[in-house]
Amino acid sequence: MNLIFHLEYRTSWGEEVRLTGSHPQLQEISLQTVDGIHWTQTVKVDVPEAGAEIHYIYRICRDGKTVRTEWNGLPRTLYLKGDAKKSYRLMDSWKDLPEQQYFYTSAFTESLMAHPQRDAAPCSHRKGLLIKAYAPCIDRNHCLAVCGNQPALGNWDADHAVPMSDANFPEWQIELDASKLTWPVEYKFILYNKVEKRAVAWENNPNRYLADPQLKAGETIAIGDRYVYFPLPDWKGAGVAIPVFSLRSEKSFGVGDFGDLKLIIDWAALTGQQVVQILPVNDTTMTNTWTDSYPYNSISIYAFHPMYVDLSQLGELNDKEKMAQFDSLRQELNALPAMDYEAVNRAKWEYIRLIYRQEGVQTLVSDDFRRFFESNREWLLPYATFSYLRDTYGTPNFREWPAYQVYHSDEIEQLCRADAAEYPRIAIYFYLQYHLHCQLSAASLHARKCGVALKGDIPIGISRNSVEAWKEPHYFNLNGQAGAPPDDFSVNGQNWGFPTYNWDVMEQDGYAWWMKRFRKMAEYFDAYRIDHILGFFRIWEIPISETDGLQGQFQPALPMSREEIAGYGNVFRDELFLPDHRNPDRYHPRIAAQHTEAYHQLNQQEKDQFNRLYDHFFYHRHNDFWRDQAMKKLPRLTESTHMLVCGEDLGMIPDCVPYVMNELRILSLEIQRMPKDPSQAFGYPDRYPYRSVCTISTHDMSTLRAWWEENPALTQRYYNEVLGYYGTAPATATPQMCEEVVRRHLRGRSMLCILSWQDWLSIDGTLRNPHAQAERINVPANPRHYWQWRMHLTLEALLKADSLNDKIKQMIG
């Protein structure tokens, strides 16, 4: 079979076009050109009689190295029949990242717009016209159809349009019998309702035109890379954000678990919500005290926290008396208003050890476990061994261990051997992670079946006492701490304590560490939030000796020389500048320097000069530099999976950040209380960008009701200026007032409106928590905050709250 590739692409001098495909005879193909624009190559491939499905992608190379690759979010797909004499003439166009790339993510193709029952591949003809088009925003009850200027295409009668196959959704294909066509062919794409058998909309473009391609017998011409748009309202969705530990069902063991996730997904589906967003669920066990409740300080970027295991899915203990005791304890812990982290984990671990002794051996020899083990052994062995050594030596700080302070893979392999004395205490972590994997996978599958996208959270940092810092210390700068400069969350800045990344080392292997991390996330989630996406541009690095964020500086950065500083005037004072951490002869203006005594001692001219330097340094000097830093990392990472990408872009935002996020189609985060425009006191949902997620509050903020009571003067301004009401604002946020705020966010321009569960409940005066101040999840200014909030209703009761649920469904529309 002959495949004749054609690509129109204007190359620069010295560049060539190559293609790589899934077929063994398409591994590395160079195309030829005579003008540097039109590239072609004929390749003979062997196709079995039963046919084959092949994928391929184009690349631009210079001196044998790839310098550019086209968008690979949806590889070109061909369904070939086993006819050795057949030829395909493939007329391709270079594929850049689509403007609506978010619709091609698994959040849409596998959840929100999923087509679980796919059509068969298009039939083949001796002489064929294969039309291929991209149209992702089409649900399972609709399809793409083609209608044109001749009988085979319905003679422009939409009721007789020809449906296309969704075998490779969100690409659509149809092969027409070219022997029955009269050239030239003119056609348009139609959105077609398969249930009602009617056209919904015609594409908003001039007629598409094909001249006679002079086909030979046994030849099919494929016209691909067509993007289809319809004049319909923008797609919009809503969702709920809630930590897993905050969930409460009737069977919970004092903390939400992966089994409870199914119930919150059911509630989302019942109320017309499309997204369930959770906080990180990685293991944070260090001291076995409540300080481990901080979900962003993980000891592993892969392993899940043991407390999220649904004990009921592990099986019952044979000891009925013990089983009854555990059930009594479960009810006692589940009745508490908040999570008792220490009591919950102590009780769950006691049950886990008992069920492991009873069922562990049988699980560890099962075929399903062996498949999980082999697929995950790269991280599972180090994690399980780290956890065993932490327990044995009483500390997660591997630098203080009497042995194994330095990671050696051969030593870890020996400890993990089934005949090793340590094996039973290590293998319990294999057993537990296997069950956590199965339970979260089941919740993820359930979400997809319900048409709900499960959205995870990727923390920007790792703990300095973690598996990764132990196993791969070369990736990190362990003498620095990551944090954030002063902002609305904390006037002294934030010190998260995480080591910063050694990006130069990570770049050498193509950011493999991050790629593996993202791909693991994609096993469970269809969307994710990049925590502190600004960290991929630059990070706020704080000396290891400091406790708050005031002594930090951005890294990487372009610090100033004394000569540069002098160019602004006589403003250099030791108290106003910090030496660069890596080059002490260069300087950074001290963050929040305007609040220091040294600044107040400057005369007005010097203050103006310093302010000009300060503004230039933090908001202008680094724009191109930080843009380049982000564009080296983020394209590879965001394109490494098919998940929908959302960025938490809060804080001191350089001008380059919106540019990069727009280039990569990353959804921004819009919060009314933290407007991106510094001249505004509040954001306005009807002015937000479409490619964004809007919300009223996050886990780091007070809820709508609590905020309403914190600053009466600010609330009054919001009441008059934003909501447009006259008079005095009510002292508390009434259900009616909360409903008005929620409705305005739902009506805003943002593609997604994801509200905290507390803010959803605020609209119901009967069901909402009577204590608004008790609903806060985290206080960023307090680095030792206890993360323990839980919903005050059970999920079962929530699912039966018909009045609230009907109202939310009506509001979402």
XYZ file of C-alpha atoms in Angstrom, residues 285-575:
291
model
C 2.962 11.651 56.855
C 6.040 12.886 58.717
C 5.427 13.162 62.460
C 2.055 11.391 62.800
C 0.719 14.553 64.424
C -1.838 17.107 63.275
C 0.925 19.164 61.623
C 0.895 16.524 58.870
C -2.584 17.749 57.878
C -1.048 20.325 55.483
C -1.849 18.763 52.075
C 0.781 20.715 50.102
C 3.766 19.344 52.060
C 3.935 15.855 50.610
C 6.604 13.222 51.175
C 5.898 11.760 47.734
C 4.622 13.242 44.488
C 3.101 9.861 43.605
C 1.882 8.098 46.753
C -1.557 8.824 48.198
C -2.237 9.582 51.838
C -3.259 6.406 53.723
C -6.147 8.189 55.439
C -7.982 8.417 52.112
C -8.451 4.661 51.855
C -12.061 3.557 52.186
C -11.742 0.829 54.827
C -15.062 -0.728 53.876
C -13.587 -1.650 50.481
C -10.665 -3.500 52.101
C -12.996 -6.099 53.566
C -14.245 -6.958 57.057
C -12.104 -8.372 59.825
C -12.780 -11.984 60.729
C -12.698 -10.952 64.383
C -16.312 -9.797 64.840
C -15.650 -8.247 68.243
C -12.848 -6.133 66.820
C -15.050 -5.235 63.882
C -17.768 -3.978 66.233
C -15.230 -1.910 68.178
C -14.000 -0.286 64.984
C -17.527 0.505 63.867
C -18.242 2.162 67.210
C -15.037 4.196 66.938
C -15.899 5.120 63.350
C -19.230 6.558 64.425
C -17.606 8.461 67.268
C -14.976 10.066 65.005
C -17.476 10.759 62.247
C -19.739 12.650 64.665
C -17.035 15.219 65.401
C -17.598 18.621 63.746
C -14.020 18.635 62.385
C -11.410 16.027 61.524
C -9.280 14.786 64.422
C -6.250 14.043 62.261
C -4.278 12.120 64.855
C -7.173 9.985 66.116
C -8.382 9.232 62.584
C -4.980 8.151 61.305
C -4.218 6.141 64.430
C -7.508 4.236 64.101
C -7.264 3.716 60.361
C -3.703 2.420 60.610
C -4.725 -0.052 63.285
C -7.410 -1.412 60.962
C -5.026 -1.437 57.984
C -2.445 -3.515 59.871
C -5.079 -6.014 60.940
C -6.645 -6.405 57.488
C -3.154 -6.616 55.975
C -2.295 -9.577 58.201
C -5.574 -11.181 57.178
C -5.654 -10.416 53.444
C -2.234 -9.057 52.519
C -0.533 -12.186 51.235
C -3.443 -13.035 48.973
C -3.499 -9.491 47.560
C 0.261 -9.339 46.950
C 0.252 -12.485 44.811
C -2.745 -11.452 42.687
C -2.272 -10.737 38.993
C -3.870 -7.317 39.310
C -1.461 -6.307 42.060
C 1.534 -7.545 40.080
C 0.501 -5.376 37.123
C 0.182 -2.353 39.413
C 3.523 -3.121 41.053
C 5.447 -3.433 37.792
C 3.916 -0.258 36.375
C 4.758 1.758 39.491
C 7.865 0.167 40.966
C 10.073 3.148 40.007
C 8.414 5.273 42.716
C 6.734 2.598 44.826
C 9.920 0.929 46.091
C 11.600 4.184 47.203
C 8.370 5.412 48.811
C 7.651 2.199 50.715
C 11.255 1.964 51.905
C 11.303 5.642 52.921
C 8.102 5.131 54.916
C 9.535 2.045 56.629
C 12.784 3.853 57.513
C 10.857 6.928 58.725
C 8.846 4.691 61.059
C 11.907 2.739 62.183
C 14.117 5.748 62.916
C 11.329 8.037 64.118
C 11.964 10.889 61.683
C 11.385 11.732 58.013
C 14.682 13.650 57.972
C 16.836 11.088 56.187
C 19.960 13.104 56.996
C 19.533 11.991 60.632
C 19.046 8.291 59.900
C 21.832 6.019 61.204
C 21.825 4.237 57.821
C 20.592 4.779 54.265
C 21.129 8.542 54.474
C 22.166 8.468 50.823
C 19.860 6.706 48.402
C 21.328 3.700 46.561
C 18.928 1.777 44.349
C 20.679 -1.583 44.843
C 20.290 -1.305 48.631
C 16.605 -0.442 48.259
C 16.077 -3.413 45.944
C 17.601 -5.696 48.571
C 15.334 -4.339 51.335
C 12.290 -4.884 49.105
C 13.057 -8.514 48.302
C 10.272 -10.852 49.405
C 12.766 -12.901 51.472
C 14.204 -9.858 53.292
C 13.510 -9.520 57.013
C 12.182 -5.995 56.449
C 9.801 -7.020 53.657
C 6.527 -7.374 55.642
C 6.862 -3.849 57.091
C 7.707 -2.459 53.647
C 5.149 -4.438 51.662
C 2.267 -3.058 53.719
C 2.859 0.201 51.827
C 2.709 -1.690 48.508
C -0.600 -3.181 49.651
C -2.022 0.153 50.774
C -0.973 2.131 47.685
C -2.463 -0.575 45.472
C -5.851 -0.222 47.169
C -5.695 3.573 47.085
C -4.924 3.372 43.368
C -7.885 1.069 42.762
C -10.274 3.247 44.758
C -9.298 6.541 43.147
C -9.357 4.887 39.705
C -12.901 3.697 40.424
C -13.950 7.210 41.475
C -12.382 8.624 38.317
C -14.216 6.119 36.133
C -17.447 6.914 37.970
C -16.958 10.626 37.281
C -16.524 9.998 33.568
C -19.658 7.860 33.450
C -21.551 10.701 35.142
C -20.213 13.282 32.684
C -18.213 15.000 35.440
C -14.560 15.985 35.141
C -12.445 15.204 38.204
C -9.942 18.021 38.756
C -6.764 17.487 40.768
C -4.151 19.821 42.192
C -0.383 19.781 41.534
C 1.527 21.534 44.351
C 4.420 23.707 43.258
C 6.737 22.278 45.925
C 7.879 19.130 47.693
C 8.998 18.625 51.263
C 12.741 18.773 51.920
C 12.137 15.587 53.956
C 10.583 13.634 51.115
C 11.243 10.622 48.936
C 12.186 12.880 46.025
C 14.672 14.952 48.059
C 16.216 11.676 49.293
C 16.269 9.886 45.936
C 16.901 12.783 43.520
C 18.550 15.642 45.460
C 20.257 16.941 42.307
C 16.901 18.300 41.132
C 16.581 20.677 44.099
C 18.270 23.632 45.765
C 18.091 22.382 49.329
C 19.682 25.522 50.800
C 16.725 27.688 49.810
C 13.037 27.821 50.680
C 10.117 28.555 48.378
C 7.399 30.959 49.370
C 5.551 34.071 48.270
C 6.145 37.803 48.710
C 3.729 39.855 50.849
C 0.213 39.950 49.437
C -3.427 39.955 50.483
C -2.965 36.536 52.072
C -0.025 37.485 54.311
C 1.574 40.895 54.979
C 4.922 39.256 55.863
C 4.900 36.986 52.847
C 4.716 33.213 53.021
C 7.472 30.703 53.728
C 6.353 27.278 52.555
C 9.622 25.615 53.529
C 9.906 23.696 50.248
C 13.281 23.515 48.492
C 13.397 25.359 45.191
C 14.045 23.585 41.895
C 17.339 23.261 40.089
C 15.832 24.066 36.717
C 19.167 23.905 34.888
C 19.551 20.251 35.867
C 15.916 19.485 35.071
C 16.317 20.995 31.610
C 19.152 18.584 30.801
C 16.837 15.561 30.756
C 13.875 17.373 29.209
C 12.069 17.912 32.514
C 11.544 14.170 32.853
C 10.778 14.515 36.578
C 7.831 16.799 35.863
C 6.671 14.818 32.819
C 6.373 11.628 34.879
C 4.552 13.523 37.606
C 1.976 14.968 35.194
C 1.452 11.641 33.444
C 0.781 9.910 36.749
C -1.835 12.544 37.533
C -3.493 11.846 34.185
C -4.257 8.279 35.288
C -6.865 9.678 37.675
C -7.781 13.220 36.639
C -9.109 14.924 33.513
C -8.212 18.424 34.690
C -5.708 19.887 37.092
C -4.801 23.103 38.828
C -1.144 24.118 38.785
C -0.579 25.502 42.252
C 1.336 28.815 42.046
C 1.962 28.681 38.295
C 4.123 31.778 38.743
C 6.766 29.393 40.102
C 7.427 28.215 36.545
C 8.361 31.786 35.651
C 10.235 32.560 38.855
C 9.996 31.502 42.474
C 10.244 33.547 45.657
C 13.362 32.068 47.282
C 14.005 32.637 50.988
C 17.286 31.908 52.814
C 17.176 28.719 54.868
C 17.736 30.726 58.070
C 14.594 32.870 57.645
C 11.104 32.129 58.903
C 8.914 34.611 56.989
C 8.997 35.772 53.370
C 10.324 39.304 53.759
C 13.976 38.365 53.108
C 13.198 36.548 49.881
C 14.047 37.379 46.286
C 12.863 36.112 42.930
C 14.935 33.371 41.278
C 15.946 33.224 38.537
C 16.346 36.974 38.221
C 18.445 39.768 36.753
C 19.877 41.494 39.841
C 21.246 45.012 39.559
C 24.797 46.290 39.841
C 25.653 49.268 42.041
C 26.205 51.263 38.845
C 22.711 50.487 37.585
C 21.210 51.471 40.900
C 23.139 54.729 40.875
C 21.593 55.483 37.495
C 18.264 55.991 39.287
C 19.735 58.400 41.834
C 21.231 58.343 45.297
C 18.937 55.571 46.588
C 21.266 52.744 47.607
C 20.930 51.854 51.277
C 21.796 48.491 52.782
C 18.333 48.335 54.320
